Amino acid sequence: MVSNTKQQFEEVIKICRDLFIKKLQDYGPSWRIMRPESITDQIFIKARRIRTLEEVGEAQVNEGIFPEFIGIVNYGIIGLIQLELGNTIEQDITTDKAIELYDKHIERTKQLMYAKNHDYGEAWRLMRVNSYTDLILSKLMRTKQIENNKGKTIVSEGIDANYMDMINYSLFGLIKLHYGE
C-alpha cells in the first residue's frame, strides 16, 4: 500500500505544482510581499470555505473543495518559502527560483509525511475528509497563536511544522477526493 501512497502523493503534488507554475506565469512571485500572518489568513479562508461546503453541501461559486485543498497546499509552500527568505516589498526572485524553492519545500514536506505514515501505519486512509478540514483549522489556530507570540513556543513545534502538517492533510484530502475512499 505504501508504494500506492507514494504514487498517489506524487500525482496530487503534480496537480498542485502545475497550478502553482501557471499562476507564477500569470502573476510572477507577487506573493513575496506577503507576511506569514497574511499567508496563514489565506489558508484560513480556504479551510473555512471547505468546512462551509462540507456542512452546507453546495457552492454558490463554481469551485468545490478540491481546488481549495490545492490552494492550501500551495499557500502552505509559499508560507514555508516566506519563513525561509523573509518577506519583502518587491518581487525579488525569479519564476525559476520560486519553482526551485517550491520543489525544495514540497520534498521536505513529503519526506515528513512518509516518516509519519510509516509510524502511523497509513491511519489517514481510515479518516474522513472532513477530519482533515478540522485538523487544518486546528493547526491554523495554533499557527495564529504562535504568530501572536512572535514565533516563540515553549514545547511545541513551530510555524513551519504546522504549515507542513496542513499541506499533508490537504494532500490526503486531495488523494481521497481524486481516487475515492
mmCIF file of C-alpha atoms in Angstrom:
data_model
loop_
_atom_site.group_PDB
_atom_site.id
_atom_site.type_symbol
_atom_site.label_atom_id
_atom_site.label_comp_id
_atom_site.label_asym_id
_atom_site.label_seq_id
_atom_site.Cartn_x
_atom_site.Cartn_y
_atom_site.Cartn_z
ATOM 1 C CA MET A 1 0.000 0.000 0.000
ATOM 2 C CA VAL A 2 2.862 2.423 0.746
ATOM 3 C CA SER A 3 4.054 2.347 -2.874
ATOM 4 C CA ASN A 4 0.496 3.222 -3.914
ATOM 5 C CA THR A 5 0.566 6.088 -1.414
ATOM 6 C CA LYS A 6 3.797 7.399 -2.895
ATOM 7 C CA GLN A 7 2.373 7.251 -6.416
ATOM 8 C CA GLN A 8 -0.861 8.960 -5.366
ATOM 9 C CA PHE A 9 1.068 11.580 -3.427
ATOM 10 C CA GLU A 10 3.225 12.330 -6.469
ATOM 11 C CA GLU A 11 0.171 12.646 -8.707
ATOM 12 C CA VAL A 12 -1.696 15.123 -6.480
ATOM 13 C CA ILE A 13 1.518 17.077 -5.844
ATOM 14 C CA LYS A 14 1.904 17.364 -9.627
ATOM 15 C CA ILE A 15 -1.609 18.853 -9.859
ATOM 16 C CA CYS A 16 -0.717 21.416 -7.169
ATOM 17 C CA ARG A 17 2.679 22.208 -8.668
ATOM 18 C CA ASP A 18 1.257 22.638 -12.175
ATOM 19 C CA LEU A 19 -1.246 25.209 -10.903
ATOM 20 C CA PHE A 20 1.491 26.969 -8.891
ATOM 21 C CA ILE A 21 3.601 27.282 -12.065
ATOM 22 C CA LYS A 22 0.666 28.550 -14.156
ATOM 23 C CA LYS A 23 -0.105 31.206 -11.540
ATOM 24 C CA LEU A 24 3.587 32.152 -11.450
ATOM 25 C CA GLN A 25 3.430 32.671 -15.212
ATOM 26 C CA ASP A 26 0.350 34.899 -14.785
ATOM 27 C CA TYR A 27 1.408 36.898 -11.703
ATOM 28 C CA GLY A 28 5.064 36.232 -11.056
ATOM 29 C CA PRO A 29 6.091 35.703 -7.431
ATOM 30 C CA SER A 30 3.826 38.576 -6.297
ATOM 31 C CA TRP A 31 3.266 36.689 -3.040
ATOM 32 C CA ARG A 32 6.790 37.655 -1.929
ATOM 33 C CA ILE A 33 5.304 40.781 -0.338
ATOM 34 C CA MET A 34 3.046 38.722 1.944
ATOM 35 C CA ARG A 35 3.915 38.446 5.606
ATOM 36 C CA PRO A 36 3.499 34.996 7.176
ATOM 37 C CA GLU A 37 0.383 36.145 9.055
ATOM 38 C CA SER A 38 -1.283 37.043 5.753
ATOM 39 C CA ILE A 39 -0.438 33.633 4.334
ATOM 40 C CA THR A 40 -1.895 31.973 7.425
ATOM 41 C CA ASP A 41 -5.075 34.016 6.912
ATOM 42 C CA GLN A 42 -5.253 32.966 3.242
ATOM 43 C CA ILE A 43 -5.050 29.333 4.287
ATOM 44 C CA PHE A 44 -7.682 30.007 6.959
ATOM 45 C CA ILE A 45 -10.088 31.436 4.364
ATOM 46 C CA LYS A 46 -9.675 28.341 2.187
ATOM 47 C CA ALA A 47 -10.114 25.922 5.111
ATOM 48 C CA ARG A 48 -13.226 27.777 6.320
ATOM 49 C CA ARG A 49 -14.699 27.596 2.819
ATOM 50 C CA ILE A 50 -14.056 23.838 2.721
ATOM 51 C CA ARG A 51 -15.798 23.416 6.060
ATOM 52 C CA THR A 52 -18.745 25.544 4.933
ATOM 53 C CA LEU A 53 -19.074 23.496 1.743
ATOM 54 C CA GLU A 54 -18.876 20.269 3.746
ATOM 55 C CA GLU A 55 -21.639 21.449 6.063
ATOM 56 C CA VAL A 56 -23.897 23.172 3.519
ATOM 57 C CA GLY A 57 -23.315 20.695 0.693
ATOM 58 C CA GLU A 58 -23.413 23.169 -2.173
ATOM 59 C CA ALA A 59 -21.311 26.002 -3.543
ATOM 60 C CA GLN A 60 -22.596 29.278 -4.954
ATOM 61 C CA VAL A 61 -19.228 29.941 -6.562
ATOM 62 C CA ASN A 62 -18.395 27.353 -9.214
ATOM 63 C CA GLU A 63 -15.449 25.860 -7.327
ATOM 64 C CA GLY A 64 -15.615 22.934 -4.970
ATOM 65 C CA ILE A 65 -13.470 21.533 -2.202
ATOM 66 C CA PHE A 66 -10.739 20.084 -4.443
ATOM 67 C CA PRO A 67 -9.371 23.473 -5.620
ATOM 68 C CA GLU A 68 -9.418 24.795 -2.059
ATOM 69 C CA PHE A 69 -7.202 21.922 -0.879
ATOM 70 C CA ILE A 70 -4.858 22.742 -3.780
ATOM 71 C CA GLY A 71 -4.823 26.339 -2.555
ATOM 72 C CA ILE A 72 -3.913 25.242 0.962
ATOM 73 C CA VAL A 73 -1.035 23.144 -0.387
ATOM 74 C CA ASN A 74 0.300 25.991 -2.488
ATOM 75 C CA TYR A 75 -0.129 28.688 0.151
ATOM 76 C CA GLY A 76 1.484 26.339 2.680
ATOM 77 C CA ILE A 77 4.524 26.030 0.421
ATOM 78 C CA ILE A 78 4.541 29.802 -0.072
ATOM 79 C CA GLY A 79 4.466 30.135 3.712
ATOM 80 C CA LEU A 80 7.484 27.861 4.052
ATOM 81 C CA ILE A 81 9.326 29.874 1.400
ATOM 82 C CA GLN A 82 8.479 33.119 3.189
ATOM 83 C CA LEU A 83 9.678 31.714 6.511
ATOM 84 C CA GLU A 84 12.966 30.792 4.823
ATOM 85 C CA LEU A 85 13.514 34.028 2.885
ATOM 86 C CA GLY A 86 11.554 36.552 4.915
ATOM 87 C CA ASN A 87 9.034 38.816 3.277
ATOM 88 C CA THR A 88 9.939 41.824 1.197
ATOM 89 C CA ILE A 89 8.069 44.645 -0.510
ATOM 90 C CA GLU A 90 9.108 43.631 -4.008
ATOM 91 C CA GLN A 91 9.290 40.578 -6.208
ATOM 92 C CA ASP A 92 12.927 39.721 -5.582
ATOM 93 C CA ILE A 93 13.115 36.207 -7.005
ATOM 94 C CA THR A 94 12.677 34.828 -10.478
ATOM 95 C CA THR A 95 9.995 32.386 -11.505
ATOM 96 C CA ASP A 96 12.673 29.689 -11.804
ATOM 97 C CA LYS A 97 13.887 30.384 -8.251
ATOM 98 C CA ALA A 98 10.297 30.238 -6.966
ATOM 99 C CA ILE A 99 9.831 26.821 -8.594
ATOM 100 C CA GLU A 100 13.162 25.626 -7.181
ATOM 101 C CA LEU A 101 12.056 26.706 -3.680
ATOM 102 C CA TYR A 102 8.638 25.105 -4.179
ATOM 103 C CA ASP A 103 10.293 21.809 -5.086
ATOM 104 C CA LYS A 104 12.642 22.017 -2.091
ATOM 105 C CA HIS A 105 9.820 22.599 0.386
ATOM 106 C CA ILE A 106 7.373 20.093 -1.098
ATOM 107 C CA GLU A 107 10.133 17.461 -0.958
ATOM 108 C CA ARG A 108 10.823 18.233 2.704
ATOM 109 C CA THR A 109 7.102 18.104 3.471
ATOM 110 C CA LYS A 110 6.684 14.856 1.558
ATOM 111 C CA GLN A 111 9.548 13.230 3.465
ATOM 112 C CA LEU A 112 7.858 14.220 6.731
ATOM 113 C CA MET A 113 4.646 12.559 5.524
ATOM 114 C CA TYR A 114 6.483 9.372 4.585
ATOM 115 C CA ALA A 115 8.101 9.188 8.026
ATOM 116 C CA LYS A 116 4.825 9.836 9.842
ATOM 117 C CA ASN A 117 2.952 7.494 7.506
ATOM 118 C CA HIS A 118 5.399 4.743 8.405
ATOM 119 C CA ASP A 119 4.915 5.335 12.123
ATOM 120 C CA TYR A 120 1.119 5.691 11.949
ATOM 121 C CA GLY A 121 0.535 2.818 9.526
ATOM 122 C CA GLU A 122 -1.495 4.737 6.916
ATOM 123 C CA ALA A 123 -4.094 5.715 9.530
ATOM 124 C CA TRP A 124 -5.044 8.723 7.374
ATOM 125 C CA ARG A 125 -6.716 6.344 4.924
ATOM 126 C CA LEU A 126 -9.236 5.423 7.643
ATOM 127 C CA MET A 127 -10.116 9.053 8.332
ATOM 128 C CA ARG A 128 -12.867 11.145 6.763
ATOM 129 C CA VAL A 129 -12.032 14.141 4.565
ATOM 130 C CA ASN A 130 -13.884 16.457 6.939
ATOM 131 C CA SER A 131 -11.497 15.360 9.713
ATOM 132 C CA TYR A 132 -8.621 16.715 7.620
ATOM 133 C CA THR A 133 -10.502 20.008 7.392
ATOM 134 C CA ASP A 134 -10.920 20.160 11.163
ATOM 135 C CA LEU A 135 -7.266 19.264 11.725
ATOM 136 C CA ILE A 136 -6.187 22.003 9.300
ATOM 137 C CA LEU A 137 -8.397 24.524 11.120
ATOM 138 C CA SER A 138 -6.897 23.402 14.435
ATOM 139 C CA LYS A 139 -3.366 23.791 13.049
ATOM 140 C CA LEU A 140 -4.350 27.267 11.844
ATOM 141 C CA MET A 141 -5.472 28.258 15.337
ATOM 142 C CA ARG A 142 -2.145 27.005 16.694
ATOM 143 C CA THR A 143 -0.228 28.863 13.998
ATOM 144 C CA LYS A 144 -2.074 32.110 14.701
ATOM 145 C CA GLN A 145 -1.252 31.762 18.405
ATOM 146 C CA ILE A 146 2.424 31.144 17.635
ATOM 147 C CA GLU A 147 2.404 34.188 15.321
ATOM 148 C CA ASN A 148 0.799 36.243 18.102
ATOM 149 C CA ASN A 149 3.642 35.037 20.350
ATOM 150 C CA LYS A 150 6.172 36.343 17.782
ATOM 151 C CA GLY A 151 7.102 32.791 16.762
ATOM 152 C CA LYS A 152 8.123 31.693 20.232
ATOM 153 C CA THR A 153 7.000 28.347 21.637
ATOM 154 C CA ILE A 154 7.845 26.593 24.883
ATOM 155 C CA VAL A 155 7.446 22.923 23.938
ATOM 156 C CA SER A 156 5.540 22.990 20.645
ATOM 157 C CA GLU A 157 6.635 22.722 17.045
ATOM 158 C CA GLY A 158 6.979 25.954 15.125
ATOM 159 C CA ILE A 159 5.045 27.560 12.323
ATOM 160 C CA ASP A 160 6.912 25.586 9.658
ATOM 161 C CA ALA A 161 5.854 22.233 11.154
ATOM 162 C CA ASN A 162 2.240 23.404 11.257
ATOM 163 C CA TYR A 163 2.387 24.512 7.605
ATOM 164 C CA MET A 164 3.815 21.115 6.646
ATOM 165 C CA ASP A 165 1.055 19.296 8.530
ATOM 166 C CA MET A 166 -1.607 21.441 6.814
ATOM 167 C CA ILE A 167 -0.056 20.679 3.440
ATOM 168 C CA ASN A 168 -0.024 16.956 4.162
ATOM 169 C CA TYR A 169 -3.629 16.902 5.444
ATOM 170 C CA SER A 170 -4.622 18.722 2.254
ATOM 171 C CA LEU A 171 -2.732 16.214 0.120
ATOM 172 C CA PHE A 172 -4.543 13.389 1.961
ATOM 173 C CA GLY A 173 -7.843 15.121 1.161
ATOM 174 C CA LEU A 174 -6.865 15.523 -2.485
ATOM 175 C CA ILE A 175 -5.945 11.835 -2.717
ATOM 176 C CA LYS A 176 -9.256 10.778 -1.184
ATOM 177 C CA LEU A 177 -11.266 13.148 -3.388
ATOM 178 C CA HIS A 178 -9.322 12.215 -6.533
ATOM 179 C CA TYR A 179 -9.161 8.451 -6.019
ATOM 180 C CA GLY A 180 -12.184 7.924 -3.775
ATOM 181 C CA GLU A 181 -12.369 6.469 -0.296
#
